[in-house]
Coordinates of C-alpha atoms in Angstrom, one line a residue:
M1 CA 43.1 -26.9 -40.1
F2 CA 43.7 -27.7 -36.4
K3 CA 47.4 -28.0 -35.7
L4 CA 49.2 -27.8 -32.6
E5 CA 52.4 -26.2 -33.2
F6 CA 54.6 -23.6 -31.8
E7 CA 57.1 -21.4 -33.6
K8 CA 60.4 -20.2 -32.8
N9 CA 59.5 -16.7 -31.7
Q10 CA 57.2 -18.2 -29.2
L11 CA 59.5 -20.6 -27.7
I12 CA 62.3 -18.3 -27.3
N13 CA 60.1 -15.8 -25.3
L14 CA 60.0 -17.5 -22.0
E15 CA 57.2 -15.4 -20.6
Y16 CA 55.2 -17.3 -23.2
S17 CA 56.8 -20.8 -23.4
L18 CA 57.2 -21.2 -19.5
E19 CA 53.6 -20.9 -19.1
R20 CA 52.7 -23.9 -21.3
E21 CA 53.0 -27.4 -20.2
F22 CA 52.4 -31.1 -21.4
V23 CA 51.4 -34.1 -19.6
R24 CA 51.7 -37.8 -21.0
A25 CA 50.4 -40.8 -18.7
N26 CA 50.8 -44.3 -19.2
R27 CA 47.1 -45.4 -17.8
A28 CA 48.6 -47.0 -14.9
G29 CA 49.3 -44.1 -12.6
S30 CA 52.7 -42.8 -14.0
F31 CA 53.3 -39.8 -15.9
A32 CA 55.7 -37.3 -17.4
S33 CA 55.3 -33.3 -17.4
T34 CA 57.4 -30.3 -18.3
T35 CA 57.0 -27.2 -20.1
I36 CA 56.9 -27.1 -23.9
I37 CA 60.6 -26.2 -24.2
G38 CA 61.7 -28.8 -21.4
C39 CA 62.5 -26.3 -18.5
N40 CA 61.0 -27.8 -15.5
T41 CA 59.0 -24.9 -13.6
R42 CA 57.2 -27.2 -10.9
K43 CA 58.5 -29.8 -8.5
Y44 CA 55.7 -31.9 -10.1
H45 CA 57.6 -32.0 -13.3
G46 CA 59.9 -34.7 -14.5
L47 CA 60.3 -37.3 -17.3
L48 CA 59.5 -40.5 -15.3
I49 CA 57.1 -40.1 -12.4
C50 CA 55.7 -43.3 -11.0
P51 CA 54.4 -45.2 -7.9
Q52 CA 56.6 -46.4 -5.4
P53 CA 54.9 -49.1 -3.4
A54 CA 57.6 -50.2 -1.3
I55 CA 57.7 -46.6 0.1
D56 CA 54.4 -45.1 0.3
N57 CA 52.5 -45.9 -2.8
D58 CA 52.5 -42.3 -3.8
N59 CA 54.0 -40.8 -7.1
H60 CA 57.8 -40.4 -7.1
V61 CA 60.0 -38.3 -9.6
L62 CA 62.7 -40.6 -10.6
L63 CA 64.1 -39.0 -13.7
S64 CA 63.7 -35.2 -13.6
T65 CA 65.1 -34.3 -16.7
L66 CA 67.9 -35.0 -19.5
D67 CA 70.3 -32.6 -21.0
E68 CA 71.1 -33.1 -24.6
T69 CA 74.5 -31.8 -26.0
I70 CA 75.5 -32.3 -29.6
I71 CA 79.4 -32.1 -30.1
Q72 CA 80.9 -31.3 -33.6
K73 CA 84.6 -30.6 -33.9
E74 CA 85.0 -30.1 -30.2
A75 CA 82.4 -27.4 -30.2
E76 CA 79.3 -28.4 -27.7
F77 CA 75.8 -27.3 -28.0
N78 CA 73.6 -28.0 -24.9
F79 CA 70.1 -28.1 -25.6
G80 CA 69.1 -28.4 -22.2
I81 CA 67.5 -25.6 -19.9
H82 CA 67.2 -25.1 -16.1
K83 CA 66.2 -22.2 -13.9
Y84 CA 68.8 -21.0 -11.3
P85 CA 68.2 -18.1 -8.9
G86 CA 68.5 -15.0 -11.2
T87 CA 69.4 -16.8 -14.5
F88 CA 68.9 -19.8 -16.8
S89 CA 71.7 -22.2 -17.6
P90 CA 72.3 -23.7 -20.0
K91 CA 69.8 -21.7 -22.5
G92 CA 69.2 -24.4 -24.8
H93 CA 65.6 -22.9 -25.8
K94 CA 67.4 -20.5 -28.1
Y95 CA 68.3 -23.5 -30.5
I96 CA 64.7 -24.6 -30.7
D97 CA 63.3 -24.1 -34.0
S98 CA 59.6 -25.6 -33.3
V99 CA 57.8 -27.9 -31.3
E100 CA 54.8 -30.1 -32.6
I101 CA 52.4 -31.8 -30.3
S102 CA 50.7 -34.4 -32.4
P103 CA 50.8 -37.2 -32.4
I104 CA 53.4 -37.0 -29.4
P105 CA 55.7 -34.0 -28.5
K106 CA 58.2 -33.3 -31.1
T107 CA 61.0 -30.5 -30.7
I108 CA 63.1 -29.5 -33.6
Y109 CA 66.5 -27.9 -32.9
R110 CA 68.7 -26.0 -35.2
V111 CA 72.2 -24.6 -34.9
G112 CA 74.7 -23.9 -37.6
G113 CA 74.5 -26.9 -40.0
V114 CA 72.8 -29.1 -37.4
V115 CA 69.1 -29.9 -37.4
F116 CA 68.3 -32.5 -34.7
S117 CA 64.8 -33.8 -33.3
K118 CA 63.6 -35.1 -30.0
E119 CA 60.1 -37.1 -29.8
I120 CA 58.6 -38.3 -26.6
A121 CA 56.3 -41.1 -25.8
F122 CA 55.3 -42.9 -22.7
V123 CA 54.8 -46.5 -22.8
H124 CA 51.1 -47.6 -22.4
D125 CA 50.7 -49.8 -19.1
E126 CA 54.4 -49.5 -18.3
D127 CA 56.5 -47.3 -16.1
R128 CA 58.7 -46.4 -19.1
I129 CA 59.5 -43.0 -21.0
L130 CA 60.9 -43.5 -24.4
V131 CA 62.8 -40.6 -26.3
R132 CA 63.6 -40.8 -30.1
Y133 CA 66.7 -38.4 -31.1
T134 CA 67.0 -38.1 -34.8
L135 CA 69.9 -36.0 -36.7
I136 CA 68.2 -34.7 -39.5
E137 CA 70.9 -32.6 -40.9
A138 CA 74.9 -32.6 -40.1
H139 CA 78.0 -31.7 -42.3
S140 CA 80.5 -33.2 -40.0
P141 CA 81.0 -36.0 -37.6
T142 CA 78.5 -35.7 -34.6
I143 CA 78.5 -37.0 -31.2
L144 CA 75.4 -36.9 -28.8
R145 CA 75.8 -36.7 -25.2
L146 CA 72.9 -37.2 -22.4
K147 CA 73.2 -36.2 -19.0
P148 CA 70.2 -37.6 -16.8
F149 CA 69.2 -35.6 -13.8
L150 CA 67.7 -37.7 -10.9
A151 CA 65.4 -36.6 -8.0
F152 CA 64.3 -39.8 -6.5
R153 CA 61.7 -38.2 -4.0
N154 CA 58.1 -38.0 -3.7
I155 CA 56.2 -35.4 -5.9
H156 CA 55.1 -33.0 -3.1
K157 CA 58.8 -33.0 -1.7
L158 CA 61.9 -31.5 -2.9
S159 CA 65.5 -33.2 -3.2
K160 CA 68.4 -31.8 -1.2
V161 CA 72.1 -32.8 -1.5
N162 CA 72.9 -35.5 1.2
D163 CA 75.3 -38.2 2.3
F164 CA 72.9 -40.9 1.7
A165 CA 72.4 -41.0 -2.0
E166 CA 73.9 -43.8 -3.5
K167 CA 76.5 -43.3 -6.3
K168 CA 76.8 -47.0 -7.3
Y169 CA 75.4 -48.3 -10.5
S170 CA 75.4 -51.4 -12.6
I171 CA 76.1 -52.1 -16.3
I172 CA 73.1 -53.5 -18.2
K173 CA 72.5 -54.0 -21.9
N174 CA 73.4 -50.7 -23.8
G175 CA 72.9 -48.7 -20.3
I176 CA 73.2 -48.7 -16.6
K177 CA 70.7 -49.1 -13.8
T178 CA 71.0 -47.2 -10.6
R179 CA 68.9 -45.7 -7.7
M180 CA 69.6 -43.0 -5.2
Y181 CA 68.1 -44.8 -2.0
V182 CA 67.4 -48.1 -0.7
G183 CA 63.7 -49.0 -1.1
Y184 CA 63.1 -47.5 -4.4
S185 CA 63.0 -49.1 -7.9
Y186 CA 65.9 -49.2 -9.8
L187 CA 66.0 -46.7 -12.9
N188 CA 67.2 -48.4 -16.1
M189 CA 68.6 -46.1 -18.6
Q190 CA 69.3 -47.7 -21.9
F191 CA 69.7 -47.0 -25.7
S192 CA 68.7 -48.9 -28.9
K193 CA 72.5 -49.0 -29.6
P194 CA 75.7 -49.4 -27.5
V195 CA 76.8 -46.3 -25.9
E196 CA 79.8 -45.2 -23.7
Y197 CA 78.8 -44.2 -20.1
V198 CA 81.3 -42.1 -18.1
H199 CA 80.6 -42.0 -14.3
V200 CA 81.3 -38.4 -12.7
P201 CA 78.5 -38.3 -10.0
D202 CA 77.6 -34.8 -8.9
W203 CA 75.1 -32.6 -7.3
Y204 CA 73.4 -29.7 -9.0
Y205 CA 72.3 -27.1 -6.7
N206 CA 69.4 -24.8 -6.4
V207 CA 67.4 -25.7 -9.5
E208 CA 64.6 -23.3 -9.3
Y209 CA 61.0 -24.0 -9.8
I210 CA 59.3 -20.5 -10.6
R211 CA 55.6 -21.9 -10.5
E212 CA 56.3 -23.4 -6.8
I213 CA 57.6 -20.0 -5.7
R214 CA 54.7 -18.2 -7.3
R215 CA 52.3 -20.5 -5.6
G216 CA 53.9 -19.6 -2.2
Y217 CA 55.9 -22.9 -1.9
E218 CA 59.5 -23.5 -1.4
G219 CA 60.9 -24.0 -5.0
H220 CA 64.6 -25.0 -4.7
E221 CA 66.1 -28.3 -5.4
D222 CA 69.3 -30.3 -5.8
L223 CA 69.4 -32.9 -8.4
F224 CA 72.0 -35.7 -9.0
V225 CA 73.7 -36.2 -11.9
P226 CA 75.4 -39.8 -11.8
G227 CA 77.4 -39.4 -15.0
Y228 CA 76.6 -39.0 -18.9
F229 CA 76.3 -41.1 -21.9
E230 CA 78.0 -40.5 -25.3
M231 CA 77.5 -42.1 -28.7
P232 CA 78.3 -41.3 -32.4
I233 CA 75.0 -40.4 -34.5
E234 CA 74.8 -40.2 -38.0
K235 CA 72.9 -37.9 -40.4
G236 CA 69.3 -39.6 -40.8
E237 CA 70.0 -41.9 -38.0
S238 CA 67.4 -42.3 -34.9
I239 CA 68.5 -43.3 -31.4
Y240 CA 66.2 -44.4 -29.0
F241 CA 66.4 -44.0 -25.2
S242 CA 64.5 -45.8 -22.7
A243 CA 64.3 -45.0 -18.8
G244 CA 62.1 -47.5 -16.7
I245 CA 62.0 -49.4 -13.6
D246 CA 62.3 -52.6 -15.4
E247 CA 64.9 -53.4 -17.9
V248 CA 64.1 -53.8 -21.6
S249 CA 66.0 -55.7 -24.5
P250 CA 67.6 -52.9 -26.6
S251 CA 66.4 -54.7 -29.8
E252 CA 62.8 -53.9 -28.7
I253 CA 63.1 -50.2 -27.9
A254 CA 62.7 -48.9 -31.6
H255 CA 59.7 -51.4 -31.9
L256 CA 58.2 -50.2 -28.8
F257 CA 58.3 -46.6 -29.6
K258 CA 56.7 -47.1 -33.0
S259 CA 54.2 -49.2 -31.6
E260 CA 53.1 -46.3 -29.1
I261 CA 52.9 -43.9 -32.0
R262 CA 50.5 -46.2 -33.9
V263 CA 48.0 -46.7 -31.1
R264 CA 47.7 -42.9 -30.3
I265 CA 44.6 -40.8 -31.1
P266 CA 45.6 -38.4 -33.5
R267 CA 45.5 -34.9 -31.9
D268 CA 44.1 -33.4 -35.6
S269 CA 41.0 -32.0 -33.8
F270 CA 39.8 -30.4 -30.6
E271 CA 37.5 -33.4 -29.8
N272 CA 40.3 -35.9 -30.3
C273 CA 42.7 -33.8 -28.2
L274 CA 40.1 -34.3 -25.5
R275 CA 39.8 -38.0 -26.3
N276 CA 43.3 -38.5 -25.7
S277 CA 43.4 -36.6 -22.7
A278 CA 40.4 -38.4 -21.3
Q279 CA 42.6 -41.7 -21.4
Q280 CA 45.4 -40.3 -19.5
F281 CA 43.1 -40.0 -16.4
I282 CA 42.5 -43.7 -16.2
S283 CA 44.8 -45.9 -14.0
K284 CA 44.8 -49.5 -14.1
R285 CA 47.1 -51.4 -11.4
G286 CA 46.1 -54.7 -10.6
N287 CA 42.4 -55.2 -10.5
K288 CA 42.0 -51.6 -9.7
V289 CA 40.7 -49.0 -12.0
E290 CA 40.7 -45.5 -10.8
V291 CA 40.6 -41.9 -12.0
I292 CA 43.2 -39.7 -11.5
A293 CA 41.5 -36.4 -10.5
G294 CA 44.1 -34.0 -12.1
F295 CA 47.9 -33.6 -13.5
P296 CA 50.2 -32.8 -12.0
W297 CA 49.4 -33.3 -8.4
F298 CA 46.3 -34.9 -7.6
G299 CA 45.5 -38.5 -6.8
R300 CA 42.3 -40.4 -6.8
W301 CA 39.3 -38.5 -5.2
G302 CA 36.0 -39.9 -4.8
R303 CA 33.8 -37.1 -5.7
D304 CA 35.9 -36.3 -8.9
T305 CA 35.8 -39.9 -9.8
F306 CA 31.9 -40.1 -9.9
I307 CA 31.5 -36.9 -11.5
A308 CA 34.1 -37.4 -14.2
A309 CA 33.8 -41.1 -15.0
P310 CA 31.0 -40.8 -17.4
G311 CA 32.4 -38.3 -19.6
L312 CA 35.8 -40.1 -19.5
T313 CA 34.1 -43.3 -20.8
V314 CA 30.8 -43.0 -22.6
P315 CA 31.9 -40.7 -25.5
L316 CA 34.7 -43.0 -26.0
K317 CA 32.2 -46.3 -26.0
N318 CA 33.9 -47.9 -23.1
L319 CA 31.0 -48.9 -20.8
R320 CA 32.8 -51.7 -19.4
L321 CA 35.6 -49.3 -18.3
L322 CA 32.9 -47.1 -16.5
K323 CA 31.6 -50.1 -14.6
D324 CA 35.1 -51.0 -13.4
I325 CA 35.6 -47.7 -12.0
I326 CA 32.3 -47.9 -10.2
D327 CA 33.2 -51.4 -8.9
T328 CA 36.8 -50.2 -7.8
M329 CA 35.2 -47.3 -5.7
I330 CA 32.6 -49.7 -4.1
E331 CA 35.5 -51.8 -2.6
D332 CA 36.4 -48.7 -0.6
M333 CA 33.2 -47.9 1.0
N334 CA 32.9 -47.3 4.7
G335 CA 29.2 -47.7 5.6
P336 CA 27.4 -45.3 3.5
L337 CA 30.3 -43.1 2.6
F338 CA 33.1 -43.4 -0.3
P339 CA 36.6 -41.7 0.2
N340 CA 36.8 -38.4 -0.7
I341 CA 40.6 -38.5 -0.9
G342 CA 43.1 -41.5 -0.5
S343 CA 42.3 -45.3 -0.3
E344 CA 42.1 -48.0 2.0
N345 CA 43.8 -47.2 5.6
N346 CA 44.6 -43.5 4.1
A347 CA 41.1 -42.8 3.1
A348 CA 39.2 -39.6 4.4
Y349 CA 35.3 -40.0 4.3
N350 CA 34.3 -36.5 4.7
S351 CA 32.5 -36.0 1.5
V352 CA 28.6 -35.9 1.6
D353 CA 28.2 -35.8 -2.1
A354 CA 30.4 -38.5 -3.2
P355 CA 27.9 -41.3 -2.2
L356 CA 25.2 -39.2 -4.1
W357 CA 27.2 -39.0 -7.1
F358 CA 27.5 -42.6 -7.1
F359 CA 24.1 -42.9 -7.8
W360 CA 24.1 -40.5 -10.8
T361 CA 27.2 -42.4 -12.1
L362 CA 25.5 -45.8 -11.9
Q363 CA 22.7 -44.1 -13.7
Q364 CA 24.8 -42.8 -16.5
Y365 CA 26.0 -46.4 -16.8
A366 CA 22.7 -47.9 -16.7
Y367 CA 21.0 -45.6 -19.3
N368 CA 23.9 -45.7 -21.8
A369 CA 24.2 -49.7 -21.5
N370 CA 20.4 -50.3 -21.1
K371 CA 21.0 -52.0 -18.0
Q372 CA 18.1 -50.6 -15.9
S373 CA 16.4 -53.9 -15.4
S374 CA 19.6 -55.5 -13.8
I375 CA 21.0 -52.7 -11.9
W376 CA 19.0 -53.5 -8.9
A377 CA 20.0 -57.1 -8.7
E378 CA 23.8 -56.3 -8.8
Y379 CA 24.0 -52.9 -7.0
S380 CA 20.9 -53.0 -4.6
D381 CA 22.8 -53.5 -1.3
K382 CA 25.1 -50.7 -1.9
M383 CA 22.4 -48.4 -3.0
K384 CA 20.4 -49.1 0.1
Q385 CA 23.7 -48.9 2.3
V386 CA 23.8 -45.0 1.1
L387 CA 20.2 -44.3 1.3
Y388 CA 19.3 -46.0 4.8
G389 CA 22.7 -44.4 6.2
Y390 CA 21.7 -41.1 5.1
K391 CA 18.0 -41.6 6.1
N392 CA 19.2 -43.0 9.8
G393 CA 22.4 -40.6 9.9
T394 CA 25.9 -41.1 9.8
S395 CA 29.1 -39.4 10.2
Y396 CA 29.7 -35.7 9.9
N397 CA 26.1 -34.9 11.2
I398 CA 24.7 -36.3 7.7
K399 CA 21.1 -37.2 8.2
M400 CA 17.6 -36.8 7.0
L401 CA 15.4 -34.5 8.7
D402 CA 11.6 -34.6 9.3
N403 CA 10.9 -32.8 6.1
C404 CA 13.1 -35.6 4.2
M405 CA 15.8 -33.1 3.4
I406 CA 19.5 -34.0 4.1
Y407 CA 21.3 -32.0 6.6
A408 CA 25.2 -32.3 7.0
G409 CA 28.1 -30.4 8.6
G410 CA 29.2 -28.7 11.5
H411 CA 31.5 -26.3 12.8
G412 CA 34.9 -26.5 10.9
V413 CA 34.2 -28.9 8.5
A414 CA 33.6 -28.5 4.5
L415 CA 31.9 -31.6 3.3
T416 CA 30.7 -30.4 -0.1
W417 CA 32.6 -29.8 -3.5
M418 CA 33.3 -26.3 -2.0
D419 CA 35.7 -27.6 0.4
A420 CA 38.5 -24.9 0.8
V421 CA 39.6 -24.4 4.3
V422 CA 41.8 -21.5 5.5
A423 CA 43.1 -21.2 9.1
G424 CA 40.7 -24.2 10.1
K425 CA 37.7 -22.6 8.7
P426 CA 35.8 -23.3 5.7
V427 CA 36.1 -20.3 3.1
T428 CA 32.5 -21.3 2.1
P429 CA 30.7 -22.5 5.5
R430 CA 27.7 -24.4 4.1
T431 CA 26.4 -26.4 7.0
G432 CA 22.7 -27.2 6.7
M433 CA 20.7 -28.3 4.0
Q434 CA 22.9 -27.6 0.7
V435 CA 20.9 -27.4 -2.5
E436 CA 22.9 -29.7 -4.8
I437 CA 23.0 -32.3 -2.0
N438 CA 19.2 -32.4 -1.7
A439 CA 18.9 -32.3 -5.5
L440 CA 21.3 -35.3 -5.7
W441 CA 19.3 -37.0 -3.0
Y442 CA 16.1 -36.8 -4.6
N443 CA 17.7 -37.9 -7.9
A444 CA 19.2 -41.0 -5.8
I445 CA 15.8 -42.0 -4.4
K446 CA 14.0 -41.6 -7.7
F447 CA 16.5 -43.7 -9.6
S448 CA 16.5 -46.3 -7.0
I449 CA 12.7 -46.4 -7.1
E450 CA 13.0 -46.9 -10.8
V451 CA 15.4 -49.6 -11.0
S452 CA 13.7 -51.4 -7.9
E453 CA 10.3 -51.3 -9.4
L454 CA 11.9 -52.9 -12.4
A455 CA 13.2 -55.7 -10.5
G456 CA 9.9 -56.1 -8.5
D457 CA 11.0 -55.1 -5.0
M458 CA 7.6 -53.4 -4.2
D459 CA 8.5 -53.4 -0.5
F460 CA 11.3 -50.9 -1.2
V461 CA 8.9 -48.7 -3.7
N462 CA 6.3 -48.7 -1.1
E463 CA 8.8 -47.5 1.7
W464 CA 10.7 -44.8 -0.4
Q465 CA 8.1 -43.4 -2.7
P466 CA 6.2 -41.4 0.2
I467 CA 9.8 -39.8 1.0
A468 CA 10.2 -38.8 -2.8
S469 CA 6.6 -37.3 -2.9
M470 CA 7.5 -35.3 0.5
I471 CA 10.7 -34.1 -1.4
D472 CA 8.5 -33.0 -4.3
Y473 CA 6.8 -30.3 -1.8
T474 CA 9.8 -29.6 0.7
F475 CA 12.5 -28.9 -1.9
K476 CA 10.7 -26.1 -3.6
E477 CA 9.6 -24.8 0.0
T478 CA 13.0 -25.0 1.4
F479 CA 15.1 -23.4 -1.6
W480 CA 12.7 -21.5 -3.9
S481 CA 12.3 -17.7 -3.9
K482 CA 9.6 -16.6 -6.6
E483 CA 10.6 -13.0 -5.8
K484 CA 14.5 -13.5 -6.5
G485 CA 13.9 -16.0 -9.2
Y486 CA 16.5 -18.6 -7.9
L487 CA 17.4 -21.1 -5.3
A488 CA 19.0 -20.6 -2.1
D489 CA 22.7 -22.2 -1.8
F490 CA 21.9 -23.8 1.8
V491 CA 19.5 -23.4 4.4
D492 CA 20.4 -23.8 7.9
G493 CA 17.2 -23.5 10.3
D494 CA 15.8 -19.9 9.7
Y495 CA 19.0 -19.0 7.8
S496 CA 18.9 -18.9 3.9
D497 CA 21.8 -18.1 2.1
W498 CA 21.2 -16.3 -1.1
S499 CA 24.6 -16.0 -2.6
V500 CA 24.0 -16.6 -6.4
R501 CA 26.2 -19.9 -6.8
P502 CA 26.2 -22.5 -9.4
N503 CA 25.1 -25.4 -7.0
Q504 CA 21.4 -24.7 -8.0
V505 CA 22.2 -25.7 -11.6
F506 CA 22.0 -29.5 -10.4
A507 CA 18.5 -29.2 -9.5
T508 CA 17.8 -28.4 -13.2
S509 CA 20.2 -30.9 -14.9
L510 CA 19.7 -34.2 -13.0
P511 CA 17.7 -37.0 -14.7
Y512 CA 15.1 -36.6 -11.9
T513 CA 14.4 -33.0 -10.4
P514 CA 11.3 -31.7 -8.1
L515 CA 11.2 -28.3 -10.1
S516 CA 8.8 -27.6 -12.9
E517 CA 10.4 -26.6 -16.1
S518 CA 9.1 -22.7 -15.6
I519 CA 11.2 -22.7 -12.4
R520 CA 14.4 -24.5 -14.0
K521 CA 14.1 -22.0 -16.7
L522 CA 14.1 -19.1 -14.3
I523 CA 17.1 -20.7 -12.5
L524 CA 19.1 -21.0 -15.6
D525 CA 18.4 -17.5 -16.7
K526 CA 19.9 -16.2 -13.3
V527 CA 23.1 -18.4 -13.7
Q528 CA 23.4 -17.5 -17.4
N529 CA 23.2 -13.8 -16.6
E530 CA 25.6 -13.8 -13.5
L531 CA 27.8 -16.9 -13.6
L532 CA 28.1 -18.2 -17.2
T533 CA 31.6 -17.4 -19.0
P534 CA 33.0 -18.9 -22.0
R535 CA 35.2 -20.9 -19.8
G536 CA 32.5 -22.4 -17.3
L537 CA 30.4 -21.2 -14.6
R538 CA 31.7 -18.7 -11.9
T539 CA 31.4 -20.2 -8.1
L540 CA 29.9 -16.7 -7.1
S541 CA 28.2 -13.7 -8.8
P542 CA 30.3 -10.8 -9.5
K543 CA 27.8 -8.8 -7.7
S544 CA 28.4 -10.3 -4.3
P545 CA 31.0 -8.3 -2.1
N546 CA 32.8 -11.5 -1.5
Y547 CA 33.6 -12.3 -5.1
K548 CA 37.3 -12.7 -6.0
P549 CA 38.0 -11.9 -9.7
I550 CA 41.4 -13.6 -10.1
Y551 CA 42.7 -17.1 -8.9
F552 CA 46.3 -16.3 -8.0
G553 CA 48.8 -16.1 -5.2
N554 CA 50.2 -18.3 -2.4
Q555 CA 47.9 -21.0 -1.1
T556 CA 45.8 -19.1 1.3
E557 CA 45.1 -16.4 -1.4
R558 CA 44.1 -19.0 -3.9
D559 CA 41.8 -21.0 -1.4
L560 CA 40.2 -17.7 -0.6
A561 CA 39.4 -17.5 -4.3
Y562 CA 38.8 -21.0 -5.2
H563 CA 34.9 -20.9 -4.7
Q564 CA 34.5 -17.3 -4.5
G565 CA 34.2 -16.4 -8.1
T566 CA 36.6 -18.6 -9.7
V567 CA 35.4 -20.4 -12.8
W568 CA 35.2 -24.1 -13.2
P569 CA 34.8 -25.5 -16.5
W570 CA 33.3 -28.9 -15.4
L571 CA 30.1 -26.8 -14.3
F572 CA 29.2 -25.9 -17.7
G573 CA 28.3 -29.7 -18.4
H574 CA 25.3 -29.3 -16.0
F575 CA 24.6 -26.2 -17.3
A576 CA 24.5 -27.4 -20.9
E577 CA 22.5 -30.3 -20.0
A578 CA 19.8 -28.4 -18.5
Y579 CA 19.7 -25.7 -21.2
L580 CA 19.2 -28.5 -23.8
K581 CA 16.4 -30.2 -21.9
I582 CA 14.7 -27.1 -21.9
H583 CA 15.5 -25.6 -25.2
G584 CA 15.8 -28.6 -27.3
K585 CA 17.1 -28.0 -31.0
S586 CA 17.1 -24.2 -30.6
G587 CA 19.6 -24.2 -27.8
I588 CA 22.2 -26.1 -29.9
A589 CA 23.9 -23.2 -31.4
F590 CA 24.3 -21.3 -28.1
I591 CA 25.7 -24.3 -26.4
Q592 CA 27.9 -25.3 -29.6
R593 CA 29.3 -21.7 -29.4
I594 CA 30.7 -22.0 -25.8
V595 CA 31.9 -25.4 -26.6
D596 CA 33.9 -24.3 -29.4
G597 CA 35.3 -21.5 -27.3
F598 CA 37.1 -24.1 -25.1
E599 CA 39.4 -25.1 -28.2
G600 CA 41.5 -22.0 -27.5
Q601 CA 42.7 -23.7 -24.0
M602 CA 44.3 -26.5 -26.2
M603 CA 47.3 -24.0 -26.5
E604 CA 47.1 -22.1 -23.3
H605 CA 48.1 -23.7 -20.2
G606 CA 48.1 -27.7 -20.4
I607 CA 48.8 -28.3 -24.1
C608 CA 45.9 -30.5 -25.5
T609 CA 43.7 -30.7 -22.4
I610 CA 41.5 -28.4 -20.2
S611 CA 42.7 -27.0 -16.9
E612 CA 41.1 -27.2 -13.5
V613 CA 39.9 -23.6 -13.1
C614 CA 40.1 -20.2 -14.6
D615 CA 39.8 -16.6 -13.4
G616 CA 36.4 -15.1 -12.8
D617 CA 37.1 -12.0 -14.9
P618 CA 38.0 -11.8 -18.5
P619 CA 40.1 -13.0 -20.2
H620 CA 39.4 -15.8 -17.6
N621 CA 43.1 -17.2 -17.6
P622 CA 43.3 -20.7 -16.8
G623 CA 45.0 -22.0 -13.5
G624 CA 45.1 -24.8 -11.0
T625 CA 46.2 -28.2 -12.3
I626 CA 47.2 -28.0 -16.0
S627 CA 44.8 -31.0 -16.7
Q628 CA 41.6 -31.8 -14.8
A629 CA 39.6 -34.9 -15.3
W630 CA 36.1 -33.4 -14.8
S631 CA 37.0 -30.4 -16.9
V632 CA 38.0 -32.8 -19.9
S633 CA 34.9 -35.2 -19.3
E634 CA 32.1 -32.6 -18.9
I635 CA 33.2 -30.9 -22.3
L636 CA 33.4 -34.2 -23.9
R637 CA 29.9 -35.3 -22.3
V638 CA 28.5 -31.9 -23.7
M639 CA 29.8 -32.8 -27.3
D640 CA 28.0 -36.1 -26.9
M641 CA 24.7 -34.3 -26.0
L642 CA 25.1 -32.0 -29.0
K643 CA 25.4 -35.1 -31.4
V644 CA 22.0 -36.6 -29.8
Y645 CA 20.3 -33.4 -30.0
S646 CA 21.5 -32.6 -33.5
K647 CA 19.7 -35.7 -35.0

């Protein structure tokens, strides 16, 4: 039976419990994240993290954490836990009896005759975290005390003690509202029953985030505690706590909490865990529908959006959502380019592949919604904008050469998804004709011809068909080596880079490919032998002298390994797609075994989700973000493929 539960012997082992984190998002850009024992180990951890449009429209940590204390007969038991230099204080994890994750995180504390539970839910479409406290067992009168730790700072920064923090607060129904700095939203902290608030403002110095220190960053923060709340709690009673940027009626808090639980996808299977995780990457604010690339520190990335969107929506039967994501991205186009990171005035357009993945995403929408006949009428202007922009040449030396191949890049820029830069230099310089860019280019042209022909636009067909026909020949001439049995990673003039990398897989998986089945099979054999792992594809063969087996260390060390052997789960989606296209039903068992192997990740790093990367060498420990959109989406997409091939 699939069950997400941690036992006491695991939880009190800090080497184990501090490595496991959860994230809960509200589908509107806000989220909560911490470790399974509630000890924050990153500056990106917090119970209420939400955008602050009046400041910078980035995410900010408002409520960092809550310390709960149970008081009986003047004896106090503090369930909180913080890391300080050289010590943990308090050490509330020693009272934890168990942690369950489904349908929401639930922690059971046990001390003496007291059994106490805490459950956390993030409200859908609201910037609000809810906590339900229940006194399950007690033999004497009990007081519950809650102490909120506030940060009020950007998620990428750290709070330090200062004289500018406001210590004022206002009484609201069953609670208070406060903010540390002008310009911020107020934090409204309320309860489902009347409480006593004691205002004793104080700073807690040098809270230590061990994950940040391990990653080579500054990791000490000062947090502000305005005071504490106290209330009696009876055996069997539940008290609900709400923290949000808007005030709520106390009588509605319990109802809101229970409503949230009812609409949750139960985390009672591997697939349901992924479906639940997939929903959390979707952010709807106003008329924009965007994909958060990963938690806890990524925002919207154009490339990641197009790659992840089909897997986040099609398996959940939400094609309308897929279309909304596409339409939102189109609003931010700049000529033929889509933003790589950021939006509006803060957008960077340094991605050669995002515009080509746009065609693939549109293709997935068209095929799954049976909209091929109407795509050209709605999207031809934008499709042409990309195609002619690339054909005629655009920023970053992106241009079509005489052989109809796309050339991109120049000194010091990294335009493909292998974009790590150290000391101003790309770690994997790939200026020239990149194999996946030209595979995507060919697919974009062929799909455009398909839908324009259905729409009767024969002028477009007649202009672009000769280009597609030319690529049928020049792609193989440019990248294929019969002797080696695989594709070059990129070609620049007379130089061909024969590093064995996963980028060649896309030439075997995309709906349109210029390669024969026999060549595609040879490529997949090479990839399977040198790059395939139980956690996805390596970014470089272990046979290469540049191979980095472990993704670890400070930012420079991690960037040097990022695409030099590190495993990326999302790449498995396209390997699986290509493999099933060739082997059909006979390939199901092999792909299913690898998919099933991902189930172990549900308890390893980001609970109930899939991480950004894994080490290149066994046991392929997870790393990077604890929950990555395209990692989750591609495994869901493979699950969908297996269902189709199994029919």
